[in-house]
Amino acid sequence: MIEFRNVSKVYDTGTKAVKNASFLIEKGEFCFLVGTSGSGKSTLIKLILKEEEATSGNIIINGKDTTFLKPSRVPYLRRSMGVVFQDFRLLPDKTVYDNVAYAMYIVRATGRHIRRQVPMILSLVGLSQKAKMYPNELSGGEQQRVALARALVNNPSMLIADEPTRKSGSRYILGYNEFTK
Amino acid sequence: MKYNVLTYLIGEGLANVFKNKKQTITSFGTMCLIMIFFGICFMLIGNFNHFISQVESVQGIQVYIQNDATDEEVKQVGEQIQALNGVNTIEFVSKEAALQHMKDKFGEKSYLLNVYDESNIFPASYVVTLTDLNLRQDVQNKINELNNIKNITSSDETISALIKIARGIKIGSYIIIAALILVNVFIISNTIKLTVYARRKEISIMKYVGATNSFIRWPFIVEGIVIGLISGAISLAIVAGIYLLIGQNITFVGFLSKLGLSLLNFGDMFNLILIVFLVLGVGIGVVGSSLSMRKYLKV
Ligand SMILES: Nc1ncnc2c1ncn2[C@@H]1O[C@H](COP(=O)(O)OP(=O)(O)O)[C@@H](O)[C@H]1O
Ligand SMILES: [Mg+2]
């Protein structure tokens, strides 16, 4: 599903964040990437999402080389996976409910589907009671769970989480392990 | 696009209008200013066009025809004049009509003219109106070259001068409008840029979770359109108010009527101003929001 072939990333500042990385993650695999802070884990995810361009090498996702993916196709690449960002990236002016619903509006889901799916996902991450709150009214762990709910809401075939164990507590990690099966 | 998504995008745009109050008021202010200026220039130009056409309609060229011309030749002259570039309408005044016109002028003493009933010395003529007064000299020269022409009455000097002034003001208005467009496109795009800049983080987040550019753009465009439409309505009311006040100013209207001129009804300009305001409001909203977003959509 995700394959890196000799991928390197050198930032404009000269920092070599990823050096000649090659690996293959197959469908159904559960994979951990471990490393000290600053070792390039987040950069790797950014490369997958084409938030950053690889300096060299190829990244193949679902059988397609994304190196020369047209900018207009990038949104569809991003939709094919659910991502929990290290900094969560929640929309500050939207409630918890709307943050999750936004991911469904993007894929043109029907109102009925949204009204059914969002509460279901929110209860899965234990945030049913906080649906009407704004991100800045939540703890870091709760914010991360909102990000997780958003990542899961469209039933993606891949789930990527950056530093998932730092704030959520293992209870919800197990929760989404179950979900991704 | 599905109905639900459409209502969502429109709802987002409407919500944005009321969320960022300070920014929105600035946008409304600038938009209204532009449109009111436009409206005023528009009314000026509209009325000068109206004045000129009023002057043109009374200022038809009188083309007198030789008395010995046959009916056939008279008819031919008419066709030749009509075919000239710049000629709008021609109206034939027969010898009989010319005599009758004279009799009307004499009033009670018209019996004095009865001697001419047998041999009418009054020439037939064509009253020629022009599509463009600038072509007057040209048309006159061409008519003079035709056969069977007796003479042509030339235009009144003072009215020509008035037309020149009106034309000058018209050109001036166009220049002012062009300058206004430039200045205001700059102001508006800056205003929208500020809004977009304030929301750049939001925009980038939307892109990271897979939103397409057009999906992100729509609420901003809706916002622009709403601001444009509301500003348009406010400006229209203000412009109409100003115009009605001027129309009720006795001294001014009296001065115009002394010159044989009248103001256009606001109703005659209403449709055009409405269309211009709609196009302007929606156009600035759409162009401004799309232009100012380009930079932040590249993530
Ligand atoms: N946008 C950037 N510009 C320049 N250097 C960066 C940028 N992002 C990350 N880096 C650098 O790249 C290295 C890897 O960072 P990162 O991928 O965030 O590590 P991790 O997620 O493993 O903690 C770090 O040295 C960091 O300073
Ligand atoms: Mg990191």
Coordinates of C-alpha atoms and ligand atoms in Angstrom, one line a residue:
Chain A
M1 CA 0.0 0.0 0.0
I2 CA 2.8 2.4 1.0
E3 CA 6.2 1.9 -0.5
F4 CA 9.3 4.1 -0.2
R5 CA 12.1 3.6 -2.7
N6 CA 15.4 5.3 -1.8
V7 CA 13.6 8.4 -0.5
S8 CA 15.6 11.3 0.8
K9 CA 14.4 14.7 2.1
V10 CA 16.7 17.7 2.5
Y11 CA 15.0 20.8 3.8
D12 CA 15.8 24.2 2.3
T13 CA 17.7 24.9 5.5
G14 CA 20.1 22.0 4.7
T15 CA 18.7 19.7 7.3
K16 CA 18.7 16.1 6.1
A17 CA 15.5 14.8 7.7
V18 CA 15.2 11.6 5.8
K19 CA 18.1 9.7 4.3
N20 CA 17.6 7.0 1.7
A21 CA 14.6 5.4 3.2
S22 CA 13.1 2.2 1.6
F23 CA 10.3 0.1 3.0
L24 CA 7.0 -1.5 2.1
I25 CA 3.8 -1.5 4.2
E26 CA 1.2 -4.0 3.0
K27 CA -2.5 -3.9 3.3
G28 CA -3.6 -4.9 6.8
E29 CA -0.2 -4.4 8.3
F30 CA 0.1 -2.5 11.6
C31 CA 3.4 -0.7 11.6
F32 CA 5.2 1.4 14.2
L33 CA 7.9 3.9 13.3
V34 CA 10.1 4.6 16.3
G35 CA 12.8 7.3 16.6
T36 CA 14.0 10.1 18.8
S37 CA 12.5 13.5 18.3
G38 CA 13.9 15.2 15.3
S39 CA 14.7 11.9 13.6
G40 CA 12.3 12.6 10.7
K41 CA 9.1 10.7 11.6
S42 CA 6.8 13.7 10.9
T43 CA 8.7 14.5 7.7
L44 CA 8.1 11.0 6.5
I45 CA 4.3 11.4 6.9
K46 CA 4.5 14.8 5.2
L47 CA 6.2 13.1 2.3
I48 CA 3.4 10.5 2.1
L49 CA 0.8 13.3 2.0
K50 CA 2.8 15.4 -0.4
E51 CA 2.8 18.2 2.1
E52 CA 6.5 18.2 1.4
E53 CA 8.2 17.0 -1.8
A54 CA 10.9 14.3 -1.6
T55 CA 14.3 15.5 -2.7
S56 CA 15.0 12.2 -4.4
G57 CA 13.5 8.7 -4.6
N58 CA 9.9 7.4 -5.2
I59 CA 6.9 7.0 -3.0
I60 CA 4.3 4.5 -4.3
I61 CA 0.8 4.6 -2.7
N62 CA -1.8 2.1 -3.7
G63 CA 0.4 1.1 -6.7
K64 CA 0.7 4.7 -8.0
D65 CA 4.0 6.6 -8.0
T66 CA 3.1 10.0 -6.5
T67 CA 6.3 11.7 -7.5
F68 CA 4.7 13.5 -10.5
L69 CA 1.1 13.6 -9.1
K70 CA -0.7 16.6 -10.5
P71 CA -1.5 19.2 -7.8
S72 CA -5.2 18.9 -8.6
R73 CA -5.0 15.1 -7.7
V74 CA -3.3 15.7 -4.3
P75 CA -6.6 16.2 -2.4
Y76 CA -7.8 12.8 -3.6
L77 CA -4.5 11.2 -2.4
R78 CA -5.0 12.8 1.0
R79 CA -8.6 11.6 1.2
S80 CA -7.5 8.0 0.6
M81 CA -5.9 8.0 4.1
G82 CA -7.0 9.1 7.5
V83 CA -4.3 11.1 9.2
V84 CA -3.9 12.2 12.8
F85 CA -1.4 15.0 12.7
Q86 CA 1.1 15.6 15.4
D87 CA -0.3 19.1 15.9
F88 CA -3.9 17.8 15.3
R89 CA -4.8 20.6 12.8
L90 CA -8.3 21.2 14.0
L91 CA -10.3 24.1 12.6
P92 CA -10.4 26.6 15.5
D93 CA -13.7 28.2 14.5
K94 CA -15.6 25.0 14.2
T95 CA -17.1 22.8 16.9
V96 CA -15.9 19.2 17.5
Y97 CA -18.9 18.0 15.5
D98 CA -18.3 20.3 12.6
N99 CA -14.6 19.5 12.5
V100 CA -15.4 15.8 12.0
A101 CA -18.3 16.6 9.6
Y102 CA -16.0 18.8 7.5
A103 CA -14.1 15.7 6.3
M104 CA -17.4 14.3 5.1
Y105 CA -18.5 17.4 3.3
I106 CA -15.2 17.4 1.5
V107 CA -16.1 14.0 0.0
R108 CA -19.6 15.2 -0.9
A109 CA -21.3 12.9 1.6
T110 CA -25.1 13.3 2.0
G111 CA -26.5 15.2 5.0
R112 CA -28.2 12.0 6.1
H113 CA -25.0 10.0 6.1
I114 CA -23.2 12.8 7.9
R115 CA -25.8 13.0 10.6
R116 CA -25.6 9.3 11.2
Q117 CA -21.9 8.8 10.9
V118 CA -20.5 11.7 12.9
P119 CA -22.2 10.9 16.3
M120 CA -21.2 7.3 15.8
I121 CA -17.5 8.2 15.4
L122 CA -17.6 10.7 18.3
S123 CA -19.0 8.1 20.7
L124 CA -16.3 5.7 19.5
V125 CA -13.6 8.2 20.7
G126 CA -15.6 9.1 23.8
L127 CA -16.4 12.7 22.8
S128 CA -20.2 12.5 22.5
Q129 CA -20.6 14.9 25.3
K130 CA -18.3 17.5 23.9
A131 CA -19.6 17.7 20.3
K132 CA -20.6 21.3 20.6
M133 CA -17.3 22.5 22.1
Y134 CA -14.6 24.3 20.3
P135 CA -11.0 22.8 20.0
N136 CA -9.5 25.4 22.4
E137 CA -12.0 24.3 25.1
L138 CA -10.6 20.8 25.0
S139 CA -7.5 19.2 26.6
G140 CA -4.7 18.1 24.3
G141 CA -5.7 14.5 24.5
E142 CA -9.3 15.3 23.6
Q143 CA -8.2 17.4 20.7
Q144 CA -6.2 14.4 19.5
R145 CA -9.3 12.3 19.7
V146 CA -11.2 14.8 17.6
A147 CA -8.4 14.5 15.0
L148 CA -8.7 10.7 15.3
A149 CA -12.4 10.9 14.8
R150 CA -11.9 13.1 11.7
A151 CA -9.3 10.6 10.3
L152 CA -11.7 7.7 10.8
V153 CA -15.0 9.2 9.7
N154 CA -14.7 8.4 6.0
N155 CA -13.6 4.8 6.6
P156 CA -10.1 5.2 5.0
S157 CA -8.1 2.2 3.9
M158 CA -5.1 3.5 5.8
L159 CA -4.8 5.3 9.1
I160 CA -1.6 7.3 9.9
A161 CA -1.1 8.7 13.3
D162 CA 1.8 11.0 14.3
E163 CA 2.8 10.4 17.9
P164 CA -0.4 8.6 18.7
T165 CA 0.6 7.5 22.2
R166 CA 1.8 10.8 23.5
K167 CA -1.6 12.3 24.6
S168 CA -4.5 10.0 24.0
G169 CA -3.7 7.3 26.5
S170 CA -3.7 3.7 25.4
R171 CA -7.4 3.1 25.9
Y172 CA -8.3 4.9 22.7
I173 CA -5.4 3.6 20.8
L174 CA -6.8 0.1 21.4
G175 CA -10.2 1.5 20.3
Y176 CA -9.0 2.5 16.9
N177 CA -7.0 -0.7 16.5
E178 CA -10.2 -2.5 16.7
F179 CA -11.8 -0.1 14.3
T180 CA -9.2 -0.4 11.5
K181 CA -9.5 -4.1 11.3
Chain B
M1 CA -22.8 18.7 -6.6
K2 CA -25.1 17.3 -4.0
Y3 CA -27.7 19.6 -2.5
N4 CA -26.4 19.1 1.1
V5 CA -22.9 20.1 0.2
L6 CA -24.2 23.2 -1.7
T7 CA -26.2 24.4 1.2
Y8 CA -23.3 23.8 3.5
L9 CA -20.9 25.9 1.3
I10 CA -23.5 28.7 1.1
G11 CA -24.1 28.5 4.8
E12 CA -20.4 28.7 5.5
G13 CA -20.1 31.8 3.3
L14 CA -23.0 33.5 5.0
A15 CA -21.6 32.7 8.4
N16 CA -18.2 34.2 7.4
V17 CA -19.9 37.5 6.6
F18 CA -21.1 37.9 10.1
K19 CA -18.1 36.3 11.8
N20 CA -15.5 38.8 10.9
K21 CA -17.4 42.0 11.7
K22 CA -14.6 44.5 11.5
Q23 CA -13.3 43.2 8.2
T24 CA -16.9 42.9 6.8
I25 CA -17.6 46.5 7.7
T26 CA -14.5 47.6 5.9
S27 CA -15.5 45.6 2.8
F28 CA -19.0 47.0 2.9
G29 CA -17.7 50.5 3.2
T30 CA -15.3 50.3 0.3
M31 CA -17.8 48.5 -1.9
C32 CA -20.5 51.1 -1.2
L33 CA -18.1 53.9 -1.9
I34 CA -17.1 52.4 -5.3
M35 CA -20.7 51.7 -6.3
I36 CA -21.9 55.1 -5.3
F37 CA -19.1 56.7 -7.3
F38 CA -20.0 54.5 -10.2
G39 CA -23.7 55.3 -9.8
I40 CA -22.9 59.1 -9.9
C41 CA -20.7 58.8 -12.9
F42 CA -23.2 56.6 -14.5
M43 CA -26.0 59.1 -14.0
L44 CA -23.8 61.9 -15.3
I45 CA -23.0 60.0 -18.5
G46 CA -26.5 58.8 -18.9
N47 CA -27.8 62.3 -18.7
F48 CA -25.2 63.8 -21.0
N49 CA -26.1 61.2 -23.5
H50 CA -29.7 62.1 -23.0
F51 CA -28.9 65.8 -23.4
I52 CA -27.0 65.1 -26.6
S53 CA -29.8 63.1 -28.1
Q54 CA -32.3 65.8 -27.1
V55 CA -30.1 68.3 -28.9
E56 CA -29.6 66.0 -31.8
S57 CA -33.3 65.4 -32.2
V58 CA -34.1 69.2 -32.4
Q59 CA -31.0 69.8 -34.4
G60 CA -32.0 67.9 -37.6
I61 CA -30.2 69.2 -40.7
Q62 CA -32.7 70.9 -43.1
V63 CA -32.0 69.9 -46.7
Y64 CA -34.0 72.0 -49.2
I65 CA -34.6 70.7 -52.6
Q66 CA -34.6 72.5 -55.9
N67 CA -38.1 73.5 -56.9
D68 CA -37.7 72.1 -60.4
A69 CA -36.9 68.7 -59.3
T70 CA -39.3 66.0 -60.3
D71 CA -41.0 63.7 -57.8
E72 CA -38.7 60.9 -59.0
E73 CA -35.6 63.0 -58.4
V74 CA -36.9 64.1 -54.9
K75 CA -37.4 60.5 -54.0
Q76 CA -33.9 59.6 -55.3
V77 CA -32.4 62.4 -53.1
G78 CA -34.1 60.9 -50.1
E79 CA -32.7 57.5 -50.8
Q80 CA -29.2 58.9 -51.3
I81 CA -29.3 60.7 -48.0
Q82 CA -30.6 57.7 -46.1
A83 CA -27.7 55.7 -47.5
L84 CA -25.1 58.1 -46.1
N85 CA -23.0 57.0 -43.2
G86 CA -24.1 58.7 -40.0
V87 CA -27.7 59.4 -41.0
N88 CA -30.2 58.2 -38.5
T89 CA -33.7 59.2 -39.7
I90 CA -35.0 61.3 -42.6
E91 CA -38.3 63.0 -42.8
F92 CA -39.8 64.3 -46.0
V93 CA -41.5 67.7 -45.8
S94 CA -43.5 68.2 -49.1
K95 CA -44.0 71.6 -50.8
E96 CA -47.6 71.5 -49.6
A97 CA -46.5 70.8 -46.0
A98 CA -44.0 73.6 -46.2
L99 CA -46.7 76.0 -47.3
Q100 CA -49.1 74.8 -44.6
H101 CA -46.3 75.2 -42.0
M102 CA -45.8 78.8 -43.2
K103 CA -49.5 79.4 -43.0
D104 CA -49.6 78.1 -39.5
K105 CA -46.8 80.5 -38.6
F106 CA -48.8 83.5 -40.1
G107 CA -51.8 82.5 -38.1
E108 CA -54.7 84.9 -38.8
K109 CA -52.9 86.5 -41.7
S110 CA -52.3 83.2 -43.4
Y111 CA -54.7 84.3 -46.2
L112 CA -51.8 86.4 -47.4
L113 CA -50.1 83.2 -48.5
N114 CA -53.1 82.0 -50.5
V115 CA -51.5 83.4 -53.6
Y116 CA -49.0 80.6 -53.5
D117 CA -51.6 77.9 -53.6
E118 CA -51.4 77.8 -57.4
S119 CA -47.6 78.2 -57.7
N120 CA -46.0 77.1 -54.5
I121 CA -42.5 78.7 -54.1
F122 CA -41.8 76.9 -50.8
P123 CA -39.3 74.1 -51.4
A124 CA -39.7 70.6 -50.3
S125 CA -37.1 69.5 -47.8
Y126 CA -35.7 66.6 -45.8
V127 CA -35.2 66.8 -42.1
V128 CA -32.1 64.6 -41.4
T129 CA -31.2 63.5 -38.0
L130 CA -27.8 62.0 -37.3
T131 CA -26.6 58.9 -35.3
D132 CA -23.6 60.8 -34.3
L133 CA -23.2 64.6 -34.2
N134 CA -19.5 64.4 -34.9
L135 CA -20.4 63.3 -38.4
R136 CA -22.4 66.5 -39.1
Q137 CA -19.8 68.2 -41.3
D138 CA -19.1 65.0 -43.2
V139 CA -22.8 64.4 -43.9
Q140 CA -23.3 68.0 -44.9
N141 CA -20.5 67.9 -47.4
K142 CA -21.8 64.6 -48.9
I143 CA -25.3 66.0 -49.2
N144 CA -24.0 69.1 -50.9
E145 CA -22.5 66.9 -53.6
L146 CA -25.9 65.4 -54.5
N147 CA -27.9 66.7 -57.4
N148 CA -31.0 68.9 -57.0
I149 CA -30.0 70.3 -53.6
K150 CA -30.9 74.0 -53.1
N151 CA -29.3 74.6 -49.8
I152 CA -28.6 73.2 -46.3
T153 CA -29.2 75.1 -43.0
S154 CA -26.2 74.9 -40.8
S155 CA -26.3 74.1 -37.1
D156 CA -26.7 76.6 -34.4
E157 CA -23.3 77.7 -32.9
T158 CA -24.3 77.8 -29.3
I159 CA -25.8 74.3 -29.4
S160 CA -22.7 73.0 -31.0
A161 CA -20.7 74.5 -28.2
L162 CA -23.0 72.8 -25.7
I163 CA -22.5 69.5 -27.4
K164 CA -18.7 69.9 -27.2
I165 CA -18.8 70.6 -23.5
A166 CA -21.1 67.6 -22.9
R167 CA -18.7 65.4 -24.8
G168 CA -15.8 66.7 -22.8
I169 CA -17.6 65.9 -19.6
K170 CA -18.5 62.5 -20.9
I171 CA -14.9 61.7 -21.7
G172 CA -13.9 63.0 -18.3
S173 CA -16.3 60.7 -16.6
Y174 CA -14.9 57.7 -18.4
I175 CA -11.4 58.6 -17.3
I176 CA -12.6 59.0 -13.7
I177 CA -14.4 55.7 -13.8
A178 CA -11.3 53.9 -15.2
A179 CA -9.2 55.4 -12.4
L180 CA -11.8 54.4 -9.8
I181 CA -11.8 50.9 -11.0
L182 CA -8.1 50.6 -10.7
V183 CA -8.0 52.2 -7.2
N184 CA -10.9 50.2 -5.9
V185 CA -9.9 46.8 -7.3
F186 CA -6.7 47.4 -5.4
I187 CA -8.5 48.3 -2.2
I188 CA -11.0 45.5 -2.4
S189 CA -8.4 42.8 -3.2
N190 CA -6.4 44.1 -0.3
T191 CA -9.4 43.8 2.0
I192 CA -10.1 40.3 0.9
K193 CA -6.4 39.5 1.2
L194 CA -6.5 40.5 4.8
T195 CA -9.5 38.2 5.4
V196 CA -7.8 35.3 3.7
Y197 CA -4.5 36.0 5.5
A198 CA -6.4 35.9 8.8
R199 CA -7.7 32.5 7.8
R200 CA -4.6 31.1 6.1
K201 CA -4.1 28.5 8.8
E202 CA -7.7 27.3 8.4
I203 CA -7.2 27.1 4.6
S204 CA -4.1 25.0 4.9
I205 CA -5.8 22.6 7.4
M206 CA -8.6 22.2 4.9
K207 CA -6.1 21.3 2.3
Y208 CA -4.3 18.8 4.5
V209 CA -7.5 16.8 5.1
G210 CA -8.1 16.6 1.4
A211 CA -10.3 19.5 0.4
T212 CA -10.0 20.6 -3.2
N213 CA -9.2 24.2 -4.0
S214 CA -12.7 24.9 -5.4
F215 CA -14.3 23.5 -2.2
I216 CA -12.3 25.8 -0.1
R217 CA -12.9 28.7 -2.4
W218 CA -16.7 28.6 -2.5
P219 CA -17.5 29.9 1.0
F220 CA -15.1 32.8 0.3
I221 CA -16.8 33.5 -3.0
V222 CA -20.2 33.3 -1.5
E223 CA -19.0 35.8 1.1
G224 CA -17.8 38.1 -1.6
I225 CA -21.0 37.8 -3.5
V226 CA -23.1 38.5 -0.4
I227 CA -21.1 41.5 0.5
G228 CA -21.3 42.7 -3.1
L229 CA -25.1 42.2 -3.3
I230 CA -25.8 43.9 0.0
S231 CA -23.5 46.8 -0.8
G232 CA -25.2 47.1 -4.2
A233 CA -28.6 47.4 -2.6
I234 CA -27.4 50.0 -0.1
S235 CA -25.6 52.0 -2.9
L236 CA -28.6 51.8 -5.2
A237 CA -30.8 53.3 -2.5
I238 CA -28.3 56.1 -1.8
V239 CA -27.7 56.9 -5.5
A240 CA -31.5 56.9 -6.1
G241 CA -31.9 59.2 -3.2
I242 CA -29.3 61.6 -4.5
Y243 CA -30.7 61.6 -7.9
L244 CA -34.3 62.3 -6.8
L245 CA -33.0 65.2 -4.6
I246 CA -31.3 66.7 -7.7
G247 CA -34.4 66.1 -9.8
Q248 CA -36.4 68.1 -7.3
N249 CA -34.0 71.1 -7.2
I250 CA -36.1 73.7 -8.9
T251 CA -33.2 76.1 -9.8
F252 CA -31.3 73.3 -11.5
V253 CA -34.2 71.8 -13.4
G254 CA -35.3 75.3 -14.4
F255 CA -31.9 76.1 -15.7
L256 CA -31.9 72.9 -17.8
S257 CA -35.4 73.6 -19.2
K258 CA -34.2 77.0 -20.3
L259 CA -31.7 75.2 -22.5
G260 CA -34.5 72.9 -23.7
L261 CA -33.1 70.0 -21.8
S262 CA -34.6 67.6 -19.2
L263 CA -33.2 65.0 -16.8
L264 CA -33.7 61.3 -17.4
N265 CA -36.1 59.6 -15.1
F266 CA -34.3 57.4 -12.6
G267 CA -36.5 54.6 -13.6
D268 CA -35.0 54.7 -17.1
M269 CA -31.6 54.1 -15.7
F270 CA -32.7 51.8 -12.9
N271 CA -32.4 48.5 -14.8
L272 CA -29.0 49.4 -16.2
I273 CA -27.6 50.6 -12.8
L274 CA -29.0 47.5 -11.2
I275 CA -27.3 45.3 -13.7
V276 CA -24.0 47.2 -13.4
F277 CA -24.2 46.9 -9.6
L278 CA -24.9 43.2 -9.7
V279 CA -22.1 42.5 -12.1
L280 CA -19.8 44.8 -10.2
G281 CA -20.7 43.4 -6.7
V282 CA -20.6 39.8 -7.8
G283 CA -17.6 40.3 -10.0
I284 CA -15.5 42.0 -7.4
G285 CA -16.5 39.3 -4.9
V286 CA -15.6 36.4 -7.2
V287 CA -12.5 37.9 -8.7
G288 CA -11.2 39.4 -5.5
S289 CA -11.7 36.3 -3.4
S290 CA -10.2 33.9 -6.0
L291 CA -7.2 36.1 -6.7
S292 CA -6.4 36.7 -3.1
M293 CA -6.6 33.1 -2.2
R294 CA -4.3 31.7 -4.8
K295 CA -1.2 32.0 -2.7
Y296 CA -2.6 30.1 0.3
L297 CA -4.1 27.2 -1.7
K298 CA -0.7 26.0 -2.8
V299 CA -0.1 23.5 0.1
Ligands
LIG1 N1 9.8 22.8 7.5 C1 11.1 22.5 7.9 N2 12.1 23.2 7.5 C2 13.4 22.9 7.9 N3 13.7 21.9 8.7 C3 12.7 21.1 9.2 C4 11.3 21.4 8.8 N4 10.6 20.5 9.4 C5 11.4 19.7 10.1 N5 12.7 20.1 10.0 C6 13.8 19.4 10.5 O1 13.8 18.1 10.1 C7 14.2 17.2 11.1 C8 13.2 16.1 11.3 O2 12.0 16.7 11.8 P1 10.7 15.9 12.1 O3 10.4 15.1 10.9 O4 9.6 16.8 12.6 O5 11.1 14.9 13.2 P2 10.2 14.0 14.2 O6 8.8 14.1 13.8 O7 10.8 12.7 14.1 O8 10.4 14.6 15.6 C9 14.4 18.1 12.3 O9 15.8 18.3 12.5 C10 13.7 19.3 12.0 O10 14.4 20.4 12.6
MG2 MG 7.2 14.7 14.7

